[in-house]
Phi, psi and omega in degrees: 000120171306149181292324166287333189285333183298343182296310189308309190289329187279331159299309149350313178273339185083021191259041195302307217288298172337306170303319170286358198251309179206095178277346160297306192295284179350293206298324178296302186313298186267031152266311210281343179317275179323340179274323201267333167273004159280347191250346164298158197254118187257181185201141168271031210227129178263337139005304221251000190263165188263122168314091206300164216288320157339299200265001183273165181293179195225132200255000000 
């Protein structure tokens, strides 16, 4: 992970202060973040996607 997305994700996240305290970790925490949302299984077909709960019908 490049140092801007990382900057970006620790502001996103609010860990600015976590982050000058302990950057390794901050930094280790959103790799493995990032590797276990690289391993679900995506799809382009939006069909195939699941219907957030607002929105399902109701029976």
């Amino acid at each position: 992970m490049d140092d801007a997305t990382l900057a970006a994700l620790i502001r996103a996240a609010g860990l600015e202060e976590t982050a000058r305290e302990f950057p390794d970790d901050v930094r280790e925490a959103l790799a493995t973040v990032a590797r276990q949302r690289a391993s679900l299984p995506r799809t382009s077909d939006p069909t195939l996607e699941p219907t957030p709960g607002h929105l399902a019908p109701r029976r």
